[in-house]
Coordinates of C-alpha atoms in Angstrom, one line a residue:
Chain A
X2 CA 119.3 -5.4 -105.3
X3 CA 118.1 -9.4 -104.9
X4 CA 121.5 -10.3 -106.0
X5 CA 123.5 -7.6 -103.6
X6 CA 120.8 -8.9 -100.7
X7 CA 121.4 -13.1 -101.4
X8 CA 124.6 -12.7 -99.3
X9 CA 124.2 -11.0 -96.8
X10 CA 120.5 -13.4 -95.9
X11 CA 122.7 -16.4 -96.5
X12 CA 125.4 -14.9 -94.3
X13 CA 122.5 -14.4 -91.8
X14 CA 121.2 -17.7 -92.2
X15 CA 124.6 -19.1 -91.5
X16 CA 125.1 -16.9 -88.3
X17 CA 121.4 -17.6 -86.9
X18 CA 122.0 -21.3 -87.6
X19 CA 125.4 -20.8 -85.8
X20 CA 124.1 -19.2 -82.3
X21 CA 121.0 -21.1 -82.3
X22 CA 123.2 -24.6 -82.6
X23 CA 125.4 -22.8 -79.6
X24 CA 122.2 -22.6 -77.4
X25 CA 121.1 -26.0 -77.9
X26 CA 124.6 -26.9 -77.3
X27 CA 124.1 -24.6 -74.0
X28 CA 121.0 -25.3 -73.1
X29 CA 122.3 -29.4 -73.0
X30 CA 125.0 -28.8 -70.7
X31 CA 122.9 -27.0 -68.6
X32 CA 120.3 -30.1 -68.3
X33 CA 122.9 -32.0 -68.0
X34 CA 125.0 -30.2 -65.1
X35 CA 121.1 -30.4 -63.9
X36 CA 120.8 -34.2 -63.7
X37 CA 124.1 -34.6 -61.7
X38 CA 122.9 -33.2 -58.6
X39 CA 119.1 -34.9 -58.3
X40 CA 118.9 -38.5 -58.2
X41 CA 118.0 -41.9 -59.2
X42 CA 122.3 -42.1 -60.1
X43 CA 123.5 -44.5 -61.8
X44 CA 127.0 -45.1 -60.7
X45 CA 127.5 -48.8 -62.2
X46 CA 127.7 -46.6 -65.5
X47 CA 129.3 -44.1 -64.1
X48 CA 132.1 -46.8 -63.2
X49 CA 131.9 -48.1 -66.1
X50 CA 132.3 -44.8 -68.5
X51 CA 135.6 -43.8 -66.1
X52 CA 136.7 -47.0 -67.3
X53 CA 136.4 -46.4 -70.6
X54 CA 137.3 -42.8 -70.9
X55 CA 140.2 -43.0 -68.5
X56 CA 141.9 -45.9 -67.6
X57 CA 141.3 -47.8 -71.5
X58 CA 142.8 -43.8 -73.2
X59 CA 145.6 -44.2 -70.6
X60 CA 148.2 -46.2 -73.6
X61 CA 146.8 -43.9 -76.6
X62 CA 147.7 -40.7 -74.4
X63 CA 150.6 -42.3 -72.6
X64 CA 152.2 -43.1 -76.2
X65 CA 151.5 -39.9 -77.3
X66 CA 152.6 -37.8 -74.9
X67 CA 156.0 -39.9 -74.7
X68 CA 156.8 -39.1 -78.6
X69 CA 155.6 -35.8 -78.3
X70 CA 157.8 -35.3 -75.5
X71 CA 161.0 -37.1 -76.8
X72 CA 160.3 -35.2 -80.1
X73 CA 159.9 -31.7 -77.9
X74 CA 163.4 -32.5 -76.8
X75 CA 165.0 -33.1 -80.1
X76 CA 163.8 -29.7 -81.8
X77 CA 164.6 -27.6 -78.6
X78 CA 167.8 -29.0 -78.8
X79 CA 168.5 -28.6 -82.1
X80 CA 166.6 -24.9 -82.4
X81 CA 168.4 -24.0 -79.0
X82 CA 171.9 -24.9 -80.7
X83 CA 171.5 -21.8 -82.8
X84 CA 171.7 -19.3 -80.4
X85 CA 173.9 -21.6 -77.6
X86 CA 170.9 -22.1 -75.4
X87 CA 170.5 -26.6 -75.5
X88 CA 171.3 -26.5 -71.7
X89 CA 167.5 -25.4 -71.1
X90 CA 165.5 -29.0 -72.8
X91 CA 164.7 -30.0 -69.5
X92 CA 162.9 -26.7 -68.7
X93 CA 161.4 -25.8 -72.1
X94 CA 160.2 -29.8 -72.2
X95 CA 158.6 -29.5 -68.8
X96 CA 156.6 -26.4 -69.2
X97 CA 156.2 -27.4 -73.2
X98 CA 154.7 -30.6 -72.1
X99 CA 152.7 -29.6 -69.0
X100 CA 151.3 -26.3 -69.9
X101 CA 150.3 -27.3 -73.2
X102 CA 150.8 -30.3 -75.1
X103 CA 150.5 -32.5 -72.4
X104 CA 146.6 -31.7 -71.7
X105 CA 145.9 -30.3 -75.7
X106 CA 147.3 -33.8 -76.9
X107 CA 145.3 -35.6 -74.2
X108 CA 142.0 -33.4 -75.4
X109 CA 142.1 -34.4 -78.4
X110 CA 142.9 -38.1 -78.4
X111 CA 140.1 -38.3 -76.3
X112 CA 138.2 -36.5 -79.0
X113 CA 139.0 -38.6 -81.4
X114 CA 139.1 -42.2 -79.7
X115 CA 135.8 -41.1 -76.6
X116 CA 134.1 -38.2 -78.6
X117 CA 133.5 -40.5 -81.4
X118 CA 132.5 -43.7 -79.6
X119 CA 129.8 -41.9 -77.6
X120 CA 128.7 -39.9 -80.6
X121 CA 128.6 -43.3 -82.3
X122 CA 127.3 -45.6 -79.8
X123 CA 124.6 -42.9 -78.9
X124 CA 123.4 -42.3 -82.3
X125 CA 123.2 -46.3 -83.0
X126 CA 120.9 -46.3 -79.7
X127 CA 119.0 -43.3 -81.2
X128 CA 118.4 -45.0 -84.8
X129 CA 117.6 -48.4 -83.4
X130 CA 114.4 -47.1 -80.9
X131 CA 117.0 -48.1 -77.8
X132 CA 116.6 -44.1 -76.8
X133 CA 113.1 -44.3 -76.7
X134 CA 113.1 -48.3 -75.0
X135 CA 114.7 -46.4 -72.3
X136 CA 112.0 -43.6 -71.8
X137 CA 109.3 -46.6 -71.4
X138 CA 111.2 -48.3 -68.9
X139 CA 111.1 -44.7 -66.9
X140 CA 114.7 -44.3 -67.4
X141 CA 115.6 -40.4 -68.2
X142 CA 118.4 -41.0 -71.7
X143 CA 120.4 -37.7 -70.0
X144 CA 121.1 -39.0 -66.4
X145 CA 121.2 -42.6 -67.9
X146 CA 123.6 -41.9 -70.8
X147 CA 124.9 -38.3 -70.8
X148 CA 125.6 -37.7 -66.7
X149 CA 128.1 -40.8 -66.1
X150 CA 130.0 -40.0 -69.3
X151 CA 129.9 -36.3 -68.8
X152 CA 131.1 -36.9 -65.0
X153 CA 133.7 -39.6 -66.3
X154 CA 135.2 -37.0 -68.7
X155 CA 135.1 -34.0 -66.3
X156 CA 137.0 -37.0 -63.1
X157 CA 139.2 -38.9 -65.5
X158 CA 140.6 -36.6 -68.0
X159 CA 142.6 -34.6 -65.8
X160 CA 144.1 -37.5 -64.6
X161 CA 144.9 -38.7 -67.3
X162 CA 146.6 -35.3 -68.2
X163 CA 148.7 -35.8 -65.3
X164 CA 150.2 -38.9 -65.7
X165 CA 150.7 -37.9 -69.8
X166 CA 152.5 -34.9 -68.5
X167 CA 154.9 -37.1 -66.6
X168 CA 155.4 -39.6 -69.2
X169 CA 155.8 -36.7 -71.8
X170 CA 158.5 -35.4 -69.5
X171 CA 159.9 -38.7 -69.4
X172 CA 160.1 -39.2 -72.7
X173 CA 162.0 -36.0 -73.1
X174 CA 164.2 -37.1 -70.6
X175 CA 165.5 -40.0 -72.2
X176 CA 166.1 -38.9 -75.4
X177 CA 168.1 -36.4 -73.7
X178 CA 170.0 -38.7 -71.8
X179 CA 170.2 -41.0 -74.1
X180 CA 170.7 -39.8 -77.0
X181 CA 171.8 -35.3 -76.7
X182 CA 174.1 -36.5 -73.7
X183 CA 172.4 -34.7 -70.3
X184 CA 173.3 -35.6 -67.2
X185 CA 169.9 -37.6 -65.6
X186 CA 170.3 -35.8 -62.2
X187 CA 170.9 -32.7 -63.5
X188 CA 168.0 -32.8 -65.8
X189 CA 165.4 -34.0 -63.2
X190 CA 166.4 -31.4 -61.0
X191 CA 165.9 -28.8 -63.5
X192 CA 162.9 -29.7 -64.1
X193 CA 161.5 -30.3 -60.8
X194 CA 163.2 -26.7 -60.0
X195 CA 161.4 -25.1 -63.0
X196 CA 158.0 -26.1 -62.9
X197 CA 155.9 -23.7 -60.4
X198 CA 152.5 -25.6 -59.2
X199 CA 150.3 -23.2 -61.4
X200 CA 151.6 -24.6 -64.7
X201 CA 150.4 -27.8 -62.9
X202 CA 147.1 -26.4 -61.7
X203 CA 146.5 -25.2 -65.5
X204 CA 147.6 -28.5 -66.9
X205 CA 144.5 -30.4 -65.1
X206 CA 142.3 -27.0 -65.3
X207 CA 142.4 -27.7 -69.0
X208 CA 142.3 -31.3 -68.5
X209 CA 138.9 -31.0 -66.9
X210 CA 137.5 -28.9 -69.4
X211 CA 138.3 -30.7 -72.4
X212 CA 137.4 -33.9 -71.1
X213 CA 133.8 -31.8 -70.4
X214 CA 133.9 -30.9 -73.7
X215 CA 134.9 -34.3 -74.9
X216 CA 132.4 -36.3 -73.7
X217 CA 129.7 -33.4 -73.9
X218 CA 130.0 -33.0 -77.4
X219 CA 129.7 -37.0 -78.0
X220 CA 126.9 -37.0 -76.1
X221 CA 125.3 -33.7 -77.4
X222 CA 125.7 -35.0 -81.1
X223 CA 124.7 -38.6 -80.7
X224 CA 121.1 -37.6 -79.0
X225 CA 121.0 -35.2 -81.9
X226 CA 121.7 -37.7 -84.5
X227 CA 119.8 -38.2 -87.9
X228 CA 118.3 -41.5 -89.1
X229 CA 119.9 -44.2 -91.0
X230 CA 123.7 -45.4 -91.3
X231 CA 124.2 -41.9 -92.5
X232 CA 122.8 -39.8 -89.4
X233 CA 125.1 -41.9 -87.2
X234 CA 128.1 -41.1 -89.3
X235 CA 127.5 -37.6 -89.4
X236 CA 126.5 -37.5 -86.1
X237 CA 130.0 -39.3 -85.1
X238 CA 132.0 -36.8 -87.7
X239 CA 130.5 -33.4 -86.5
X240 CA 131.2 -34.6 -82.6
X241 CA 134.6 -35.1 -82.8
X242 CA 135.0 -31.5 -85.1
X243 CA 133.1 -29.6 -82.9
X244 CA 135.0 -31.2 -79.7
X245 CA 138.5 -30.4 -81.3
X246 CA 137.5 -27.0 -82.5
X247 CA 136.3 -26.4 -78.9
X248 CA 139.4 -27.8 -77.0
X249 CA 141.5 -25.8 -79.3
X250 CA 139.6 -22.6 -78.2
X251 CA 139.1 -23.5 -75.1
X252 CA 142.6 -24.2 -74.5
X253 CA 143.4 -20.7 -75.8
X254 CA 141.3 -19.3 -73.8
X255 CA 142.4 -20.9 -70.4
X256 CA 145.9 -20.2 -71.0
X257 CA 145.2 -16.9 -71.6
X258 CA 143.1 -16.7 -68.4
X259 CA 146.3 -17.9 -66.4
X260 CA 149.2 -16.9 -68.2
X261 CA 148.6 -13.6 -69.8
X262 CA 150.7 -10.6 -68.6
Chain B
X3 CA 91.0 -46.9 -70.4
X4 CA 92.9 -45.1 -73.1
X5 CA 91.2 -42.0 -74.9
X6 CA 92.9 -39.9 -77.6
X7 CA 90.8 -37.1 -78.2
X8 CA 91.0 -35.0 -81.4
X9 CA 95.0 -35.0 -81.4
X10 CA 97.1 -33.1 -83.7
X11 CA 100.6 -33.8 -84.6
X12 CA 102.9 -32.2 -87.4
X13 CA 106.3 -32.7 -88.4
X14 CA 107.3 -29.4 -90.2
X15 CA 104.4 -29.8 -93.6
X16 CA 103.8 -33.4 -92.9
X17 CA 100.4 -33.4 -91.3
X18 CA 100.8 -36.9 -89.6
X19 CA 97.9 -36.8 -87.2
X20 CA 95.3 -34.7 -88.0
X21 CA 92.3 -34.7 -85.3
X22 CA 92.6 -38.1 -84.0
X23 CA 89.9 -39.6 -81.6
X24 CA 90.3 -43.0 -80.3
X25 CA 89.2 -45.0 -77.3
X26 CA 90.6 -48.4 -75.8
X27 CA 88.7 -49.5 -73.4
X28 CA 90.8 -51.1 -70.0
X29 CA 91.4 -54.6 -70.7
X30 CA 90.9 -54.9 -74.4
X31 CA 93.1 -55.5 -77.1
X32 CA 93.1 -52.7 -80.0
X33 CA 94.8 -53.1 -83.3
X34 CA 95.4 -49.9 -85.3
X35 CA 96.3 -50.6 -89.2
X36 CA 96.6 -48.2 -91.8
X37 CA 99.2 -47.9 -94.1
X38 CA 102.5 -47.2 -94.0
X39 CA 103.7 -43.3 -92.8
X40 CA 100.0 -43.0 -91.8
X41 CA 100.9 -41.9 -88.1
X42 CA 100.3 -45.2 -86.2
X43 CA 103.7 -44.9 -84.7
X44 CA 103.4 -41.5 -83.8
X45 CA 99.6 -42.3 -82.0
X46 CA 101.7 -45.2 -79.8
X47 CA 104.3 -42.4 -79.2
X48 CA 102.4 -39.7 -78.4
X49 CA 100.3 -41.6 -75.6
X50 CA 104.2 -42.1 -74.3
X51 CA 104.9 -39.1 -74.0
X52 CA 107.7 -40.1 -76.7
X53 CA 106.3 -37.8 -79.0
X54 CA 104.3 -34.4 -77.8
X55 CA 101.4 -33.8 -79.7
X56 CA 100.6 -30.1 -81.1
X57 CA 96.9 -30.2 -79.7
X58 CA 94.5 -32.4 -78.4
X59 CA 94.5 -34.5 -75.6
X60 CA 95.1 -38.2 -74.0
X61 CA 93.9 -39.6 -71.3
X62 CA 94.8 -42.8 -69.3
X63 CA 92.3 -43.8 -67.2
X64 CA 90.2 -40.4 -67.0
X65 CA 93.7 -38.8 -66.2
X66 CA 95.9 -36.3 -68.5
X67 CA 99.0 -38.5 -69.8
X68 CA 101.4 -35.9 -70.3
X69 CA 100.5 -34.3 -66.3
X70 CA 101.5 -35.6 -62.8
X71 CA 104.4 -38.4 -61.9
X72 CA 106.1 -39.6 -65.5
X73 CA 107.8 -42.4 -64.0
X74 CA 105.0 -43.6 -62.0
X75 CA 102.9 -43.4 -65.3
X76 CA 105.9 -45.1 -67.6
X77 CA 105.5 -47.6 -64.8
X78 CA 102.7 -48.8 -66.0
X79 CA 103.2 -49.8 -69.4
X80 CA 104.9 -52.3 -71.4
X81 CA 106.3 -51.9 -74.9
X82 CA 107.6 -54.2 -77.8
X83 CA 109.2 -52.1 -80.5
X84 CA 109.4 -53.0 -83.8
X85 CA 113.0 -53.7 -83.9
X86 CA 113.4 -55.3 -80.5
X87 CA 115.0 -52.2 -79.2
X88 CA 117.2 -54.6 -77.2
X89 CA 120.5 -52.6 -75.5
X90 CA 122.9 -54.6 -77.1
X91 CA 125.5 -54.1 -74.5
X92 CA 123.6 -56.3 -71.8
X93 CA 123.1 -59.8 -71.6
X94 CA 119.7 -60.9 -72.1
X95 CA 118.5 -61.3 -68.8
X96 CA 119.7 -57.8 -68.4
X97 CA 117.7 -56.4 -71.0
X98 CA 114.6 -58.2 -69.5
X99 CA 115.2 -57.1 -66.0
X100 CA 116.4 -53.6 -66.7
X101 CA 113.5 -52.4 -65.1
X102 CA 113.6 -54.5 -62.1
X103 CA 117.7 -53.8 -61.7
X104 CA 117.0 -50.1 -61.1
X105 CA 114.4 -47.3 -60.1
X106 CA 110.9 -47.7 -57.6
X107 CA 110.7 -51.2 -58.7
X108 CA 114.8 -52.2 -58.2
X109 CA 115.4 -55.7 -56.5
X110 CA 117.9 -57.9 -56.0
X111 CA 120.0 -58.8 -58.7
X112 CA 119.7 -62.9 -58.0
X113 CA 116.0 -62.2 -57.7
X114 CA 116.0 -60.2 -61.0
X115 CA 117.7 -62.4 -63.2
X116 CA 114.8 -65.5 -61.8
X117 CA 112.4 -63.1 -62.8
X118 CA 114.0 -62.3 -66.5
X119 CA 114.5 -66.1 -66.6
X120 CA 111.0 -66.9 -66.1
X121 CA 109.6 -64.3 -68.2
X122 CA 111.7 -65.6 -71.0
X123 CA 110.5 -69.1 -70.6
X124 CA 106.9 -67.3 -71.2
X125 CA 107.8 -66.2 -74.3
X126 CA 109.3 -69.7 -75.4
X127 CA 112.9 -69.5 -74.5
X128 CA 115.3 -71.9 -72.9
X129 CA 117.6 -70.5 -69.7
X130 CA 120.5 -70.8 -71.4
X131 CA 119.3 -67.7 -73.8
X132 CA 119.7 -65.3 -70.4
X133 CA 123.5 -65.0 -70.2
X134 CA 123.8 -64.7 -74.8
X135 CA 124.0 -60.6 -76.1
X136 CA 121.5 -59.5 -78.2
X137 CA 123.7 -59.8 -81.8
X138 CA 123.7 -63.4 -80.6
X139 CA 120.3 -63.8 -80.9
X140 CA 118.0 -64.7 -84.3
X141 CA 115.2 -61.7 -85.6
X142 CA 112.4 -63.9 -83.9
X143 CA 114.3 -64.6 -80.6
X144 CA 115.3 -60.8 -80.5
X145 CA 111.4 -60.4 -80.6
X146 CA 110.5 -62.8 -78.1
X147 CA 113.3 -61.1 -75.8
X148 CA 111.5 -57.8 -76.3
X149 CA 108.0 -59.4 -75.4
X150 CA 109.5 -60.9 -72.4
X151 CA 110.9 -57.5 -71.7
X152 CA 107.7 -55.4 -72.4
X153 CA 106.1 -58.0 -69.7
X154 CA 108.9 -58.5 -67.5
X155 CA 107.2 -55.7 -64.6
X156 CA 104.0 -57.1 -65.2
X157 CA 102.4 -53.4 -66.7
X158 CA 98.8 -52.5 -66.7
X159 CA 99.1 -51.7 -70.5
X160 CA 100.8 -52.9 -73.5
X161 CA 102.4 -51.5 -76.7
X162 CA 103.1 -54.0 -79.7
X163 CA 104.6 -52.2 -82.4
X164 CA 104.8 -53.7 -85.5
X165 CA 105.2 -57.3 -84.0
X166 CA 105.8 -59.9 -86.2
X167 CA 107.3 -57.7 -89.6
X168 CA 110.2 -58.9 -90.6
X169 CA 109.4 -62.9 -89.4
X170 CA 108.8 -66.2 -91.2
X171 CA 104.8 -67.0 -91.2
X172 CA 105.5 -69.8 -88.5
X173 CA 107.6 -67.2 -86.0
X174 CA 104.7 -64.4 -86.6
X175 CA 101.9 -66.8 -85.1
X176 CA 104.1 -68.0 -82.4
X177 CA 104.9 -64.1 -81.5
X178 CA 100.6 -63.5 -82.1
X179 CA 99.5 -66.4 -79.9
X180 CA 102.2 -65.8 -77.4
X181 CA 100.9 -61.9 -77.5
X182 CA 97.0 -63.2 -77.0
X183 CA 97.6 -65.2 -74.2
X184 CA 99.8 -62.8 -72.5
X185 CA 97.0 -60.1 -73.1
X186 CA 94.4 -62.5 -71.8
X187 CA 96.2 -64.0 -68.9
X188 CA 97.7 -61.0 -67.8
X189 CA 94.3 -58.6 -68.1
X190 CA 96.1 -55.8 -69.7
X191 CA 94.7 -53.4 -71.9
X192 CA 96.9 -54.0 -75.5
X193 CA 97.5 -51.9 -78.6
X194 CA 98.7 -53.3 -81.6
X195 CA 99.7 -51.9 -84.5
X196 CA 100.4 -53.7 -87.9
X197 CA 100.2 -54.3 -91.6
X198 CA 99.5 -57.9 -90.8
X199 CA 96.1 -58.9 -91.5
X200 CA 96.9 -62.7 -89.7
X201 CA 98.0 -61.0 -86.7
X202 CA 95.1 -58.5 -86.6
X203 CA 92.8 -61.4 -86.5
X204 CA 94.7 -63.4 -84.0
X205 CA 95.4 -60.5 -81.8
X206 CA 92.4 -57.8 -81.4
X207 CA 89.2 -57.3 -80.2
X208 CA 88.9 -54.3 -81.8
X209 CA 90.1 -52.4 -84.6
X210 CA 90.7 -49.2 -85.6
X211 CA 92.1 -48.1 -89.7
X212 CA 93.8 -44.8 -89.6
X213 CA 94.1 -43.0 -93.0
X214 CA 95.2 -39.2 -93.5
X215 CA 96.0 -39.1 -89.7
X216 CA 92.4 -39.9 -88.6
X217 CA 90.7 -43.0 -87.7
X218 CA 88.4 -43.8 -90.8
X219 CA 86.8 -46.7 -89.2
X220 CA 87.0 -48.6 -85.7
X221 CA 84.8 -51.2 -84.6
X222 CA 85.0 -55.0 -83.0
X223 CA 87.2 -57.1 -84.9
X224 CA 84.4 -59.6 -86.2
X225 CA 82.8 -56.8 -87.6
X226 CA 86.1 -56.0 -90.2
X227 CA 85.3 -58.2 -93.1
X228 CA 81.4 -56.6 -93.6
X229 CA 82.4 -53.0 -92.4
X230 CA 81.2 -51.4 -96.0
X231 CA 83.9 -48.9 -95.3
X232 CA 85.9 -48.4 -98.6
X233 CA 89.1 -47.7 -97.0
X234 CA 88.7 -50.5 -94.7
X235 CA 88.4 -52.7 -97.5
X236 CA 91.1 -51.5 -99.7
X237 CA 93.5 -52.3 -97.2
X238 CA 92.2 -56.0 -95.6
X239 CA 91.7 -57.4 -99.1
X240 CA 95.1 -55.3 -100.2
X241 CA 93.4 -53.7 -103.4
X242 CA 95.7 -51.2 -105.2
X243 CA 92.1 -49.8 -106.6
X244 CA 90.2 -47.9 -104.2
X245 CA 90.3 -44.6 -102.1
X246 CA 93.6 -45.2 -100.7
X247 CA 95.9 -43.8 -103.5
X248 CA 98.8 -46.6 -103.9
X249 CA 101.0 -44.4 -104.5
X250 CA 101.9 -42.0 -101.4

């Protein structure tokens, strides 16, 4: 019986450990989403984390969404030519790009380059008493630390979804003017006649959220750390799963939420 | 005046405080040793609020500690951590000043900086330390930075954790006579805690030996060396014999 039981308690372990890590995760934001609205604010910080999360990301996510985009055009191209249909790059690019590689690349190089350096640089403050130097100089660690990055990810990241979307685009544009032979015209006007303003809507709907999640997760994880070299590590590697996982399912989700029929 | 009354703390099994009673009285200087994983830290924290104890209670000055305004109360303490605790992405002077760059007690920032600047001449270093980062800075000036940080808003009561491990004999009585004087001059009430016999002399006026998370003996500091407590003994004349088991 002991041996049928094992399990099913180890499956129940696993699923307790599961939602109780979801509520703390929950409960976090929640603080958090608190803390924004009642001061002291710090918006030096606040300045400073919209630095770092947006406008220092802007070449990582500008790079990638311009090879994602050229490479977009290159396989529509050559998957359209089996069935006659390479006229429509500039469309299937556009909506490709804005609706959801554009903001799901963006999500998670942010994971990996912003998730991780908060997780990191929060965990380091945690193992080195600099959490707790804060508390005795009457300065609450979630409106000091977690509020401007969480505000920075929710302001910046959807910007910089925008402007990736455009330079995705772009980069499909000039591979296909370049090198698959469209007219430049003809393909910015097929774009700019394709794209309705609710793929662009959802584009920075989803960058908001996963730049939430982003920094959220980075935050949530470093505060949570372990001690040692070894509870900032796996403080660091467990942020950026959890914010990937999450923008991946989140991301799901949202288009679903606009674009189901 | 500081009273810890019959507090309880445990960290899953580990039993780290277990019915402590302590009293400091306002303007003294109390040194807690014991050894190490005894729950020192954890007494410091708990009085912060750092760490919430299970039961018991502290009071600061005849009020509840973990009641009423938090930042009003975190206003009126000081504290050196072990480590330095220094943010390493400020400049010095910006670590001293943190608390006079924001919050109730927020001032200019030219003021700020003469303040940091002043306070770090107290604690023996040059101006030209203000505008270096913390990873610029040796173990004993890192220390000296925290002092002058602990200090820098002039609190009614100051925590020295651990202050001179990890320094050279010369470095650990400068850090214990700059400690003293600032204790003295400043009239705050101070406690200490430390393996370091040298410091305990140089630094209390009274002190307290926690073993098993409860104070085993506590008395003026002149009164150490002839206590006739055995634990007390073991550990200033650092016997391996003796009630305290060696190995922990």
């Amino acid at each position: 019986m002991t041996i049928l039981l094992t399990p099913v308690a180890r499956l129940g372990r696993a699923v307790l450990a599961a939602m109780g890590s979801v509520g703390r995760v929950a409960l976090f934001f929640f603080s958090a989403l608190g803390h924004i609205f009642r001061p002291p604010y710090y918006p030096r910080e606040l300045l400073l984390a919209m630095l770092n999360i947006g406008w220092l990301s802007l070449p990582v996510v500008g790079l990638t969404a311009m090879f994602t985009g050229g490479a977009l055009a290159l396989q529509i191209y050559s998957g359209g030519a089996r069935f006659n249909a390479e006229s429509v790059v500039p469309q299937i690019v556009a909506i490709g790009m804005v609706r959801e590689l554009g903001p799901v690349m963006a999500g998670l190089m942010i994971a990996a380059r912003v998730t991780s350096s908060i997780a990191a640089e929060i965990a380091t403050m945690k193992v080195t008493e600099q959490i707790d130097a804060l508390v005795t100089l009457s300065t609450n660690p979630m409106k000091y630390l977690t509020v401007p990055r969480l505000l920075a990810g929710l302001i910046t990241v959807p910007l910089l979804v925008g402007v990736g979307d455009v330079i995705g685009i772009a980069g499909g544009y000039f591979v296909a003017t370049e090198n698959l032979g469209f007219n430049a015209a003809a393909y910015l006007k097929n774009t700019m006649d394709f794209l309705e303003s609710l793929d662009v809507i959802s584009s920075l709907v989803k960058g908001c959220v996963f730049g939430g999640i982003a920094t959220l997760m980075g935050c949530y994880y470093g505060m949570h750390s372990g001690r040692g070299a070894q509870g900032v590590g796996q403080a660091t590697k467990s942020s950026v799963e959890a914010a990937a996982v999450l923008i991946l399912a989140a991301n799901f989700l949202i288009t679903g939420a606009f674009f189901s029929v | 005046m500081i009273r810890l009354e019959n507090v309880h703390k445990s960290f899953g099994n580990n039993h780290v405080l277990r019915g402590l009673t302590l009293e400091v009285p306002k303007g003294t200087s109390m040194v807690i040793i014991g050894g190490s994983g005894t729950g020192k830290s954890v007494a410091l924290k708990c009085v912060l609020g750092l760490v919430t104890p299970d039961s018991g209670q502290i009071l600061v000055d005849g009020k509840d500690a973990t009641k009423g305004d938090r930042d009003a109360f975190l206003a009126r303490f000081g504290m050196l951590f072990q480590g330095g605790a220094l943010f390493d992405s400020m400049s010095v002077w910006q670590n001293v000043a943190f608390r006079l760059l924001r919050g109730s007690l927020k001032r200019p920032a030219a003021e700020a900086r003469e303040i940091a600047i002043e306070k770090l001449r107290r604690v023996g270093l040059k101006p030209e330390v203000a505008d270096l980062f913390p990873a610029e800075l040796s173990g004993g000036m890192q220390k000296r930075v925290g002092l002058a940080r602990a200090i820098a808003a002039e609190p009614e009561i100051i925590f020295f954790d651990e202050p001179t491990t990890g320094l050279d004999p010369i470095m650990s009585g400068v850090i214990n006579e700059l400690i003293r004087e600032i204790v003295v001059e400043m009239g705050a009430t101070a406690m200490t805690i430390t393996h370091d016999m040298t410091s305990v002399r140089a630094i209390a006026d009274n002190v307290a030996m926690l073993h098993d998370g409860v104070i085993k003996w506590t008395g003026p500091v002149a009164e150490m060396d002839h206590s006739g407590d055995p634990y007390l003994d073991q550990f200033i004349h650092g016997r391996a014999e003796g009630p305290i088991e060696a190995v922990r």
